Amino acid sequence: MAVPYLKVENLVKKFGPFTALNGVNLAVYPGEVHALLGDNGAGKSTLIKTLAGVHRPTSGQLYIEGKPVNFRSPRDATAAGIGTVYQDLALNQLMSVTRNFFMGRELKGPLGILRMAEMDRIAHDEMAKIGINFSDPTQAVGTMSGGQRQTLAIARAIYFGAKVLILDEPTSALGQKQQMEVLKTIQRVKKRGDIAIIFITHNEIHSQLVGDRFTFLALGEVIGAGKAGELSHDEIRRLMAGGTEMKDLAGELAAI
Amino acid sequence: MSDRSEADRLRQESTLQRLLRRPEIGAFSVMVVIVVALAFASDFKAFNPLGLKNNIAIIAQYGIIATGAAALMIAGEFDLSIGSMIGFTGMIMAMVLKYGFTPLGIPPGLPVAAFMIAMTAALCLGWLIGTIVVRSGLSSFIVSLAFLFFLRGATEASFRIINQSTQISGLPDFKQESWFAEMLGGEVFGWIYDIWFTLGGNLNRKGEQWVSGFDARFLWWLVIAGAAWFVLSRTQIGNWIYATGDDKDAARANGVPVNKVKIGLFMFTAFCACMFAACQVFDTNTADAAKGNLLELFAIAIAVVGGTLMTGGFGSILGVAFGAITVGLVANAVFFIPWIDGSWFRVFVGTILLAAVFANERIRKRITGGI
Ligand SMILES: Nc1ncnc2c1ncn2[C@@H]1O[C@H](COP(=O)(O)OP(=O)(O)OP(=O)(O)O)[C@@H](O)[C@H]1O
Ligand SMILES: [Mg+2]
């Protein structure tokens, strides 16, 4: 069997007395979408922040292509090929598409002068590759649609060498059509075959449309995992709700 | 319908439409109105050879400090210590010129040494203010307000202890011997007035050449504003400055060294304040503990009138230059229009400041899509 690009073993993360993650295991493979599912507060964002070098694990080990790694900062994680698209996207609203695309990694000539024309062209081409043919690279990000912003953040992560693309609820704030745009983008990235995607969502349908593997978190622990096809819809629904049966929930609702 | 793409939704704009959407347009329009109004109201005296020189002198003073204030505001911070920094660095220069600086064995009367010591002090203080702001996470408004009081008080006290008076006057005119003093306090662009004279203007009552050049601070303003414009709009550091003011967490997540950017800009405002003081000290050969009073507020007001957002992330050095011209001209108007009461100046500044804040807010909404 193929080597996972990124593997997580027995990851524990404590915030003082609070255990946010309690021994989590996870493996992600190139060309696959790994759906990470679970209720609010299950620990999904904490998990990916640890993968992205924002948090340091309390215990447990990360492996990249089988080799143990320790991330001391987000820069370390980026250098190891982990590209994170946060829920808030880390975009600067008042600044142009191009300036956002290259933020912190600007192409510059002598005296630190920006190679603006080249940067405009690359930003345009990279976004076109994954599905947005936007017109004006000088447009401020604040005026873009939510789906376009997601695409910008994803294109940026890929261009700067992401081998694992982490998407934290990329569809949650979007309308139907825009959600589909983002799913199409995910599908296109998956098709390239060389990038592993971790896709966090609360939407069961979305997870099944693009997901190849599933991991379910509840209260900081993995309560279920499996490949697409191995899990039934009902099973997925049950695990997403943290292990409770739908009919129990229906019963609780009726009792109010 | 289906063959319509995103790119079709953008209307092609003419050059004029583009110009009208530029953020400097408001400041530019106000400036044009003021220039024309002042020209007629003063019977064109405001723009005769001497009038022009005097107007540009004050415009350059405002321009120098407003450039610093604007760059810092674009990065999302304020510096209220600019005025006190002018007084403080001016005092250091005048005292080193008068008494020397014994710890370094510097004798009195050395302009280069006096300037270097004052500039070092300014940059260190700028670094200190910036470091306190980024380390503590406190509002720069409060931290720099503390330095407004601290530096002004230190200036007055040091003056009294060492000099027995809060003023130094009667220093020799260092411009005569020192090219360095001449560079800061002397005259520049003499050729403009020479040409003016050759063309038959610029005459005094005796028919000789009247004015020989602009104050050197005119050149320093152009240099400082030009450099700031270049860095902000064309370089990587400029991108980082805008990003820091726009959303510092997003900037940091993308690897922008947000704290270094801010500290650097606090040092830049201190640099601007010290240049302001140096031009003044070497021009007049005097210093006064009250110099620079309230100028931090004018610097901020001009930055806002020039289109800089109070919330950071947006602003234009060119707009700030227009703002400096506008406010400078109105500050001086009382000298050219005798029937005007000088206090209207502040009424005017208050009015355009308020108008500018509203205009800037509209621009911000347009860019961020309305929230
Ligand atoms: N920095 C922190 N300090 C203390 N507790 C934290 C911290 N970050 C997260 N937590 C806690 O850890 C738990 C998991 O939070 P996390 O954000 O990972 O949930 P999530 O699965 O992403 O939820 P959601 O679906 O709502 O985004 C929550 O109870 C949260 O309060
Ligand atoms: Mg979350």
mmCIF file with all atom_site columns, N, CA, C and O in Angstrom, chain A residues 214 227-232:
data_model
loop_
_atom_site.group_PDB
_atom_site.id
_atom_site.type_symbol
_atom_site.label_atom_id
_atom_site.label_alt_id
_atom_site.label_comp_id
_atom_site.label_asym_id
_atom_site.label_entity_id
_atom_site.label_seq_id
_atom_site.pdbx_PDB_ins_code
_atom_site.Cartn_x
_atom_site.Cartn_y
_atom_site.Cartn_z
_atom_site.occupancy
_atom_site.B_iso_or_equiv
_atom_site.pdbx_formal_charge
_atom_site.auth_seq_id
_atom_site.auth_comp_id
_atom_site.auth_asym_id
_atom_site.auth_atom_id
_atom_site.pdbx_PDB_model_num
ATOM 1  N N  . PHE A 1 214 ? -12.763 9.001 5.174  1.00 0.00 ? 214 PHE A N  1
ATOM 2  C CA . PHE A 1 214 ? -13.480 9.777 6.183  1.00 0.00 ? 214 PHE A CA 1
ATOM 3  C C  . PHE A 1 214 ? -12.877 9.521 7.555  1.00 0.00 ? 214 PHE A C  1
ATOM 4  O O  . PHE A 1 214 ? -12.509 8.385 7.862  1.00 0.00 ? 214 PHE A O  1
ATOM 5  N N  . LYS A 1 227 ? -13.080 4.186 4.243  1.00 0.00 ? 227 LYS A N  1
ATOM 6  C CA . LYS A 1 227 ? -13.028 4.653 2.867  1.00 0.00 ? 227 LYS A CA 1
ATOM 7  C C  . LYS A 1 227 ? -14.433 4.848 2.338  1.00 0.00 ? 227 LYS A C  1
ATOM 8  O O  . LYS A 1 227 ? -15.387 4.248 2.853  1.00 0.00 ? 227 LYS A O  1
ATOM 9  N N  . ALA A 1 228 ? -14.538 5.675 1.285  1.00 0.00 ? 228 ALA A N  1
ATOM 10 C CA . ALA A 1 228 ? -15.831 5.825 0.621  1.00 0.00 ? 228 ALA A CA 1
ATOM 11 C C  . ALA A 1 228 ? -16.254 4.454 0.113  1.00 0.00 ? 228 ALA A C  1
ATOM 12 O O  . ALA A 1 228 ? -15.434 3.694 -0.379 1.00 0.00 ? 228 ALA A O  1
ATOM 13 N N  . GLY A 1 229 ? -17.512 4.129 0.252  1.00 0.00 ? 229 GLY A N  1
ATOM 14 C CA . GLY A 1 229 ? -17.959 2.812 -0.187 1.00 0.00 ? 229 GLY A CA 1
ATOM 15 C C  . GLY A 1 229 ? -18.016 1.819 0.957  1.00 0.00 ? 229 GLY A C  1
ATOM 16 O O  . GLY A 1 229 ? -18.831 0.910 0.944  1.00 0.00 ? 229 GLY A O  1
ATOM 17 N N  . GLU A 1 230 ? -17.124 1.991 1.939  1.00 0.00 ? 230 GLU A N  1
ATOM 18 C CA . GLU A 1 230 ? -17.172 1.101 3.097  1.00 0.00 ? 230 GLU A CA 1
ATOM 19 C C  . GLU A 1 230 ? -18.217 1.564 4.113  1.00 0.00 ? 230 GLU A C  1
ATOM 20 O O  . GLU A 1 230 ? -18.651 0.797 4.952  1.00 0.00 ? 230 GLU A O  1
ATOM 21 N N  . LEU A 1 231 ? -18.556 2.859 4.036  1.00 0.00 ? 231 LEU A N  1
ATOM 22 C CA . LEU A 1 231 ? -19.482 3.420 5.022  1.00 0.00 ? 231 LEU A CA 1
ATOM 23 C C  . LEU A 1 231 ? -20.830 3.687 4.369  1.00 0.00 ? 231 LEU A C  1
ATOM 24 O O  . LEU A 1 231 ? -20.899 4.235 3.268  1.00 0.00 ? 231 LEU A O  1
ATOM 25 N N  . SER A 1 232 ? -21.894 3.334 5.067  1.00 0.00 ? 232 SER A N  1
ATOM 26 C CA . SER A 1 232 ? -23.220 3.635 4.540  1.00 0.00 ? 232 SER A CA 1
ATOM 27 C C  . SER A 1 232 ? -23.605 5.063 4.911  1.00 0.00 ? 232 SER A C  1
ATOM 28 O O  . SER A 1 232 ? -23.019 5.663 5.805  1.00 0.00 ? 232 SER A O  1
#
